[in-house]
Coordinates of C-alpha atoms in Angstrom, one line a residue:
D1 CA 0.0 0.0 0.0
T2 CA 2.6 2.6 1.1
Y3 CA 4.9 1.7 -1.7
G4 CA 2.2 1.1 -4.4
M5 CA 3.3 -2.3 -5.5
T6 CA 0.2 -3.0 -7.6
T7 CA 0.3 0.5 -9.0
R8 CA 3.9 0.0 -10.0
S9 CA 2.9 -2.8 -12.3
V10 CA -0.1 -0.8 -13.6
R11 CA 2.1 2.2 -14.3
Q12 CA 4.6 0.1 -16.2
N13 CA 1.8 -0.8 -18.6
V14 CA 0.5 2.8 -18.8
T15 CA 3.9 4.3 -19.5
G16 CA 4.9 1.4 -21.8
L17 CA 1.8 2.2 -23.8
Y18 CA 2.8 5.9 -23.9
R19 CA 6.3 5.0 -25.0
K20 CA 5.2 2.6 -27.8
L21 CA 2.7 5.1 -29.2
G22 CA 4.8 8.3 -28.7
L23 CA 2.4 9.9 -26.4
D24 CA 3.2 12.7 -24.0
E25 CA 2.0 11.7 -20.5
T26 CA 1.3 15.4 -19.5
K27 CA -1.0 15.8 -22.4
T28 CA -2.8 12.5 -22.3
V29 CA -6.2 13.1 -20.6
K30 CA -7.2 10.4 -18.2
F31 CA -10.5 9.1 -16.6
Q32 CA -10.2 7.2 -13.3
T33 CA -12.6 5.1 -11.3
G34 CA -11.5 4.5 -7.7
G35 CA -10.7 7.6 -5.8
P36 CA -8.0 9.0 -3.5
D37 CA -9.1 7.1 -0.5
G38 CA -8.1 3.7 -1.9
D39 CA -4.7 2.0 -2.5
L40 CA -4.9 1.9 -6.2
G41 CA -6.7 5.2 -6.7
S42 CA -4.4 7.2 -4.5
N43 CA -1.2 5.8 -5.9
E44 CA -2.4 6.2 -9.5
I45 CA -2.9 10.0 -8.7
L46 CA 0.5 10.2 -7.0
R47 CA 2.5 8.3 -9.6
G48 CA 0.8 9.5 -12.7
N49 CA 1.2 12.9 -14.3
E50 CA -1.7 13.0 -16.7
P51 CA -4.4 15.6 -16.6
I52 CA -7.5 13.9 -15.1
Q53 CA -10.8 15.0 -16.6
A54 CA -13.0 13.0 -14.2
M55 CA -12.9 10.7 -11.2
V56 CA -15.5 8.5 -9.7
D57 CA -15.5 6.8 -6.2
G58 CA -18.1 5.7 -3.7
S59 CA -18.9 9.3 -2.7
G60 CA -19.9 10.5 -6.2
V61 CA -18.6 12.0 -9.4
L62 CA -16.0 14.7 -9.8
Y63 CA -15.6 16.4 -13.2
D64 CA -13.8 19.3 -14.8
P65 CA -13.7 19.7 -18.6
N66 CA -10.3 21.5 -18.2
G67 CA -8.8 18.9 -15.9
L68 CA -9.1 18.5 -12.2
N69 CA -6.7 20.5 -10.1
R70 CA -3.7 18.2 -9.6
D71 CA -2.5 19.8 -6.3
E72 CA -5.9 19.3 -4.8
L73 CA -6.1 15.7 -5.9
V74 CA -2.6 15.1 -4.5
R75 CA -3.8 16.6 -1.2
L76 CA -6.7 14.1 -1.0
A77 CA -4.5 11.2 -2.1
K78 CA -2.0 11.9 0.7
K79 CA -4.9 12.1 3.2
R80 CA -6.5 9.0 1.7
V81 CA -10.0 10.6 1.6
M82 CA -12.8 10.5 -0.9
I83 CA -13.4 13.0 -3.7
Q84 CA -16.3 14.5 -1.7
E85 CA -13.6 16.5 0.2
F86 CA -12.3 18.1 -3.0
D87 CA -12.4 21.9 -2.8
T88 CA -15.0 22.6 -5.5
S89 CA -13.8 26.3 -5.6
K90 CA -10.9 24.8 -7.6
L91 CA -13.1 23.5 -10.4
S92 CA -13.2 25.5 -13.6
K93 CA -16.3 26.6 -15.5
G94 CA -18.4 23.6 -16.3
G95 CA -17.0 21.5 -13.5
F96 CA -19.0 19.8 -10.8
F97 CA -19.2 17.3 -8.0
V98 CA -22.3 15.2 -7.7
K99 CA -22.6 13.4 -4.3
A100 CA -24.1 9.9 -4.6
D101 CA -26.9 9.9 -2.0
K102 CA -29.4 7.1 -2.1
N103 CA -31.5 8.6 0.7
R104 CA -31.9 11.8 -1.4
D105 CA -32.8 9.8 -4.4
A106 CA -35.4 7.8 -2.5
A107 CA -36.9 10.9 -0.9
G108 CA -37.5 12.5 -4.3
N109 CA -35.8 15.8 -3.3
D110 CA -35.1 18.5 -5.8
P111 CA -32.7 17.3 -8.5
V112 CA -29.0 18.3 -8.6
I113 CA -28.6 20.9 -11.3
L114 CA -25.3 20.8 -13.2
P115 CA -23.6 24.0 -14.6
D116 CA -25.2 23.4 -18.0
G117 CA -28.7 23.1 -16.5
T118 CA -28.9 19.2 -16.7
K119 CA -31.0 17.9 -13.8
I120 CA -29.8 14.8 -12.0
T121 CA -32.6 13.0 -10.0
K122 CA -30.8 9.7 -9.4
T123 CA -27.4 10.5 -8.1
V124 CA -26.4 6.9 -7.4
E125 CA -27.3 5.8 -10.9
F126 CA -25.4 8.9 -12.2
R127 CA -22.3 7.7 -10.4
D128 CA -22.6 4.0 -11.3
T129 CA -23.1 4.8 -15.1
F130 CA -20.9 7.9 -15.4
H131 CA -18.4 5.9 -17.5
F132 CA -21.0 6.1 -20.3
S133 CA -21.8 9.8 -19.7
P134 CA -21.7 12.2 -22.6
Y135 CA -19.7 14.6 -20.5
L136 CA -16.8 12.1 -20.6
K137 CA -14.3 11.7 -23.4
C138 CA -10.7 11.0 -22.7
D139 CA -7.6 9.5 -24.1
I140 CA -7.1 6.9 -21.5
F141 CA -9.2 5.1 -18.9
V142 CA -7.5 3.5 -15.8
P143 CA -10.1 1.8 -13.6
C144 CA -8.8 1.6 -10.1
G145 CA -12.1 0.6 -8.6
G146 CA -15.7 0.3 -9.4
R147 CA -18.3 -2.5 -9.8
P148 CA -17.3 -5.7 -11.5
K149 CA -19.0 -6.2 -14.9
S150 CA -19.7 -2.5 -15.2
V151 CA -19.0 -2.9 -19.0
T152 CA -20.5 -5.8 -20.7
L153 CA -21.3 -6.9 -24.3
E154 CA -24.8 -5.4 -23.8
N155 CA -23.6 -1.9 -23.1
V156 CA -20.1 -1.6 -24.5
H157 CA -21.4 -0.1 -27.7
K158 CA -21.9 3.1 -25.7
W159 CA -18.1 3.6 -25.8
V160 CA -18.3 3.9 -29.6
L161 CA -19.5 7.3 -30.8
N162 CA -21.0 8.3 -34.2
H163 CA -22.0 4.7 -34.9
P164 CA -25.7 4.5 -33.8
T165 CA -26.3 1.0 -35.1
A166 CA -23.3 -0.6 -33.3
T167 CA -24.0 -3.3 -30.8
G168 CA -21.6 -5.3 -28.6
E169 CA -22.3 -8.3 -30.8
S170 CA -21.6 -6.5 -34.0
M171 CA -18.4 -5.1 -32.6
L172 CA -17.3 -8.6 -31.4
K173 CA -17.9 -10.0 -34.9
G174 CA -15.9 -7.2 -36.5
L175 CA -18.8 -5.7 -38.3
V176 CA -18.4 -2.2 -36.9
T177 CA -15.8 -0.7 -39.3
D178 CA -14.4 2.7 -40.2
V179 CA -14.1 3.6 -36.4
K180 CA -11.8 6.6 -36.1
P181 CA -9.9 7.3 -32.9
T182 CA -12.1 10.3 -32.4
D183 CA -15.1 8.0 -32.3
L184 CA -13.9 6.3 -29.2
K185 CA -14.8 7.4 -25.7
F186 CA -11.4 6.0 -24.6
K187 CA -8.6 5.2 -27.1
Y188 CA -6.6 3.3 -24.4
I189 CA -7.5 1.3 -21.4
V190 CA -5.2 -0.2 -18.8
E191 CA -7.1 -2.1 -16.1
G192 CA -5.9 -1.5 -12.6
A193 CA -9.1 -2.9 -11.0
N194 CA -10.2 -6.4 -11.7
L195 CA -13.2 -7.4 -13.8
F196 CA -14.6 -3.9 -14.5
I197 CA -14.9 -5.0 -18.1
T198 CA -16.1 -8.5 -19.1
D199 CA -14.0 -10.7 -21.4
D200 CA -16.2 -10.4 -24.4
A201 CA -16.6 -6.7 -24.0
R202 CA -12.8 -6.4 -24.0
I203 CA -12.4 -8.2 -27.3
A204 CA -15.2 -6.1 -28.8
L205 CA -13.4 -2.9 -27.8
E206 CA -10.1 -4.2 -29.3
K207 CA -12.0 -5.0 -32.6
V208 CA -12.9 -1.3 -33.0
G209 CA -9.3 -0.1 -32.2
V210 CA -9.1 0.4 -28.5
V211 CA -5.7 -0.5 -27.1
L212 CA -6.4 -2.5 -24.0
I213 CA -4.2 -4.1 -21.4
K214 CA -6.4 -6.4 -19.2
D215 CA -6.3 -6.7 -15.5
A216 CA -4.5 -10.1 -15.4
A217 CA -1.4 -8.5 -16.9
A218 CA -1.6 -4.9 -15.5
N219 CA -2.2 -5.4 -11.8
K220 CA -0.1 -8.4 -10.7
G221 CA 2.5 -6.3 -8.8
G222 CA 0.8 -6.9 -5.5
V223 CA 1.0 -10.7 -5.9
T224 CA 4.6 -10.5 -7.1
S225 CA 5.7 -8.4 -4.1
S226 CA 3.8 -10.6 -1.6
S227 CA 5.6 -13.7 -2.8
L228 CA 9.0 -12.0 -2.2
E229 CA 7.9 -10.8 1.2
V230 CA 6.9 -14.3 2.3
F231 CA 10.2 -15.7 0.9
T232 CA 12.2 -13.1 2.9
S233 CA 10.3 -13.9 6.1
L234 CA 11.1 -17.6 5.6
A235 CA 14.7 -17.0 4.7
L236 CA 15.6 -14.9 7.8
S237 CA 16.0 -16.4 11.2
P238 CA 13.5 -15.2 13.9
E239 CA 16.2 -13.0 15.4
Q240 CA 17.1 -11.5 12.1
H241 CA 13.5 -10.9 11.3
D242 CA 12.9 -9.1 14.6
K243 CA 16.0 -7.0 14.2
L244 CA 15.9 -6.1 10.6
M245 CA 12.2 -6.1 9.6
C246 CA 10.2 -5.2 12.8
C247 CA 10.5 -1.4 12.8
E248 CA 8.2 1.5 12.9
E249 CA 7.5 4.0 10.2
G250 CA 10.1 6.8 10.3
N251 CA 12.6 4.5 11.9
L252 CA 13.2 1.9 9.2
T253 CA 16.4 -0.1 9.1
P254 CA 18.8 0.2 6.2
F255 CA 18.0 -3.5 5.5
Y256 CA 14.2 -2.8 5.3
N257 CA 14.8 0.2 2.9
G258 CA 17.0 -2.0 0.8
M259 CA 14.4 -4.7 0.6
V260 CA 11.8 -2.2 -0.4
E261 CA 14.0 -0.9 -3.2
D262 CA 14.8 -4.5 -4.4
I263 CA 11.2 -5.6 -4.4
C264 CA 10.0 -2.4 -6.2
N265 CA 12.6 -3.0 -8.9
F266 CA 11.6 -6.7 -9.2
V267 CA 7.9 -5.8 -9.6
E268 CA 8.6 -3.1 -12.2
E269 CA 11.1 -5.3 -14.1
R270 CA 8.6 -8.1 -14.3
A271 CA 5.7 -5.9 -15.4
H272 CA 8.0 -4.3 -18.0
R273 CA 9.0 -7.6 -19.5
E274 CA 5.4 -8.9 -19.6
F275 CA 4.2 -5.7 -21.3
E276 CA 7.0 -5.9 -23.9
L277 CA 6.1 -9.5 -24.7
I278 CA 2.4 -8.7 -25.0
W279 CA 3.2 -5.8 -27.3
K280 CA 5.7 -7.8 -29.4
T281 CA 3.3 -10.7 -29.8
S282 CA 0.5 -8.3 -30.8
L283 CA 2.7 -6.8 -33.6
E284 CA 3.6 -10.3 -34.8
R285 CA 0.0 -11.6 -34.6
P286 CA -2.3 -8.5 -35.0
E287 CA -5.3 -10.7 -35.7
I288 CA -5.2 -11.8 -32.0
A289 CA -6.6 -9.5 -29.3
K290 CA -4.2 -8.4 -26.6
S291 CA -6.6 -9.7 -24.1
L292 CA -6.3 -13.2 -25.6
I293 CA -2.5 -12.8 -25.8
V294 CA -2.5 -12.1 -22.0
D295 CA -4.6 -15.3 -21.5
A296 CA -2.3 -17.4 -23.6
L297 CA 0.8 -16.0 -21.8
S298 CA -0.7 -16.9 -18.4
R299 CA -1.6 -20.4 -19.5
K300 CA 1.8 -20.9 -21.0
I301 CA 3.5 -20.0 -17.7
V302 CA 1.1 -22.1 -15.6
D303 CA 1.5 -25.1 -17.9
I304 CA 5.3 -25.0 -17.8
R305 CA 5.4 -24.5 -14.1
S306 CA 3.2 -27.6 -13.7
F307 CA 5.5 -29.7 -15.9
I308 CA 8.6 -28.5 -14.0
L309 CA 7.0 -29.4 -10.6
K310 CA 6.2 -32.9 -11.8
S311 CA 9.8 -33.4 -13.0
N312 CA 12.9 -34.7 -11.2
L313 CA 14.6 -31.3 -11.7
F314 CA 14.8 -30.6 -8.0
E315 CA 17.1 -33.6 -7.4
D316 CA 19.8 -31.3 -8.8
K317 CA 20.5 -29.2 -5.8
K318 CA 23.2 -27.3 -7.5
F319 CA 20.7 -26.1 -10.1
V320 CA 18.2 -25.3 -7.4
K321 CA 20.8 -23.2 -5.6
Y322 CA 21.6 -21.4 -8.9
I323 CA 17.9 -20.4 -9.4
L324 CA 17.6 -19.3 -5.8
E325 CA 20.7 -17.1 -6.3
Q326 CA 19.0 -15.5 -9.2
Y327 CA 15.7 -15.0 -7.4
T328 CA 16.9 -13.8 -4.0
P329 CA 17.0 -10.0 -3.6
K330 CA 20.5 -8.6 -3.3
T331 CA 19.8 -7.0 0.1
L332 CA 18.7 -10.3 1.6
K333 CA 21.9 -11.9 0.3
T334 CA 23.9 -9.5 2.4
V335 CA 22.7 -11.1 5.6
V336 CA 21.9 -14.7 4.7
S337 CA 23.7 -17.2 2.4
I338 CA 21.9 -19.2 -0.2
D339 CA 23.0 -22.3 1.7
D340 CA 21.2 -21.1 4.8
I341 CA 18.1 -20.1 2.7
M342 CA 18.0 -23.7 1.4
K343 CA 18.0 -24.9 5.0
R344 CA 15.3 -22.5 6.3
V345 CA 12.9 -22.2 3.4
P346 CA 10.6 -25.3 3.1
E347 CA 11.5 -27.5 0.2
N348 CA 8.1 -27.3 -1.4
Y349 CA 8.3 -23.5 -1.4
Q350 CA 11.8 -23.6 -2.9
Q351 CA 10.4 -25.8 -5.7
A352 CA 7.5 -23.5 -6.3
I353 CA 9.9 -20.5 -6.6
C354 CA 12.2 -22.4 -9.0
A355 CA 9.3 -23.5 -11.2
V356 CA 7.8 -20.1 -11.4
W357 CA 11.2 -18.4 -12.0
L358 CA 12.0 -20.9 -14.8
A359 CA 8.6 -20.8 -16.5
S360 CA 8.2 -17.0 -16.4
N361 CA 11.7 -16.2 -17.6
Y362 CA 11.4 -18.8 -20.3
V363 CA 8.2 -17.3 -21.7
Y364 CA 9.4 -13.8 -21.4
S365 CA 12.6 -14.7 -23.2
Y366 CA 11.2 -17.0 -25.9
G367 CA 7.6 -15.9 -26.3
I368 CA 4.1 -17.4 -26.0
Y369 CA 4.4 -19.5 -29.1
S370 CA 7.8 -21.1 -28.4
N371 CA 8.3 -24.8 -28.6
E372 CA 10.0 -27.8 -26.9
F373 CA 13.3 -27.2 -28.5
D374 CA 13.3 -23.5 -27.4
F375 CA 12.8 -24.7 -23.8
Y376 CA 15.6 -27.2 -24.2
Q377 CA 17.9 -24.4 -25.3
F378 CA 16.7 -22.2 -22.4
M379 CA 17.4 -24.9 -19.9
Q380 CA 20.8 -25.7 -21.4
E381 CA 21.7 -22.0 -21.2
H382 CA 20.9 -21.9 -17.5
R383 CA 22.3 -25.2 -16.5
S384 CA 25.7 -24.2 -18.0
K385 CA 25.7 -21.2 -15.6
A386 CA 24.8 -23.3 -12.5

C-alpha cells in the first residue's frame, strides 16, 4: 500500500503504452474510477502525471472539462480521503461534484442541477453509469475501482460514438468498421481494477481499435511483491527478522529500505518484461486481441510451471541453488547465504519458486508460441551457468 506495489505494475503498462505510441503523458487526458481514499486510486494519482478529466469513487462524481486541479487531488491522495472532500472552488467553469446519495434519491428531493442546466434526480445511478456519460471523453481510462462487470457486451457499444447502429455483438464480430480514434470514448484502457470490463466486451473494444491491457497483466504487482515478502520472512532467522524487519514508520532499518527498493525494482522489471512481450506478440499476430494474448501468456507460464513441478529437476541441488541465487533480492543476500536459505525455506516453497522463475523467464525470453526445442535451449543455457 505505502509503496504502491500494484500501482507500480499498472504504471509500467500505462507508461509502456505511452512509450510505444509516442504519447506525452502530460497531455494524455485520463479518466479514473477508484478515488484517492483507496490504495490503487491514491497511488495512481501520486505516480501518474496525466491531466485527469473526471474521477468516480463511492462518494460520487468529480468532473472538470479542463482537468481536475492536480494539487488538490494530491492533497486528497495523501490524506486518503474520498473526492467528496475536493475543494470545489478549484473547479473550472463547467466542472461539478455530484454526491451519490441514495437517501436523497429515495426521498424525491429537488434534483442536482449541473452547470449546463442538466438535472440529476438519481445520483447513485449517475455515479454508477458515469463511465457512459456524454460529459466524458478522454484519451485513457484507468479503472482503479468500481463495480465488476460495469461494462458488458450489452452496453459496451456506448463507448463507440457516431455509430448509432453498433452493438456489442456486431463489434465482437468485426462488423463495426471505419471507427476513427475520435469515435472512441477512450482510445486506451489499462485495467488496474479487476473485472470492470467483461472478457467479451474487452475483445469487442479491441475489434474497434481500442488499445487495452487487461487486469491479469496490468495489476499483478501486489501478488509479485507478496511472494517475495513471504520468501524473505522464511529466509531470515527469527532473530534477524525481529532486528531487521520489525521497525516503525520513520525508523526503518537500512535493510528494510534496501528490501523495499529491491522488491519495487523486481515488480517493475517483471511488469515491463510482460508488457514488452504482449506488445511484441501483438505486432507479430495483429489478428489476436491483446486480451487473448494475455490469457495465452498466463496459460503458458502455468502449464510449464506444472510440468517442472512434476519433473525430477529438484534432485539437482546445484541447479536449485543457482535459481535461488537469481531470485533472492540482493539486500537479503547481504545477511543470509543461499545455503542457509535452502535450509530454512521449506523444500516445497523452494520448488514453487524455481518452477515459477524458470517458467516466467522462459516465456518472457522465448515468447508465447515457443516450442519444446526452445525450452531445451533455455534450460541448457541456465544449466551451463549453474
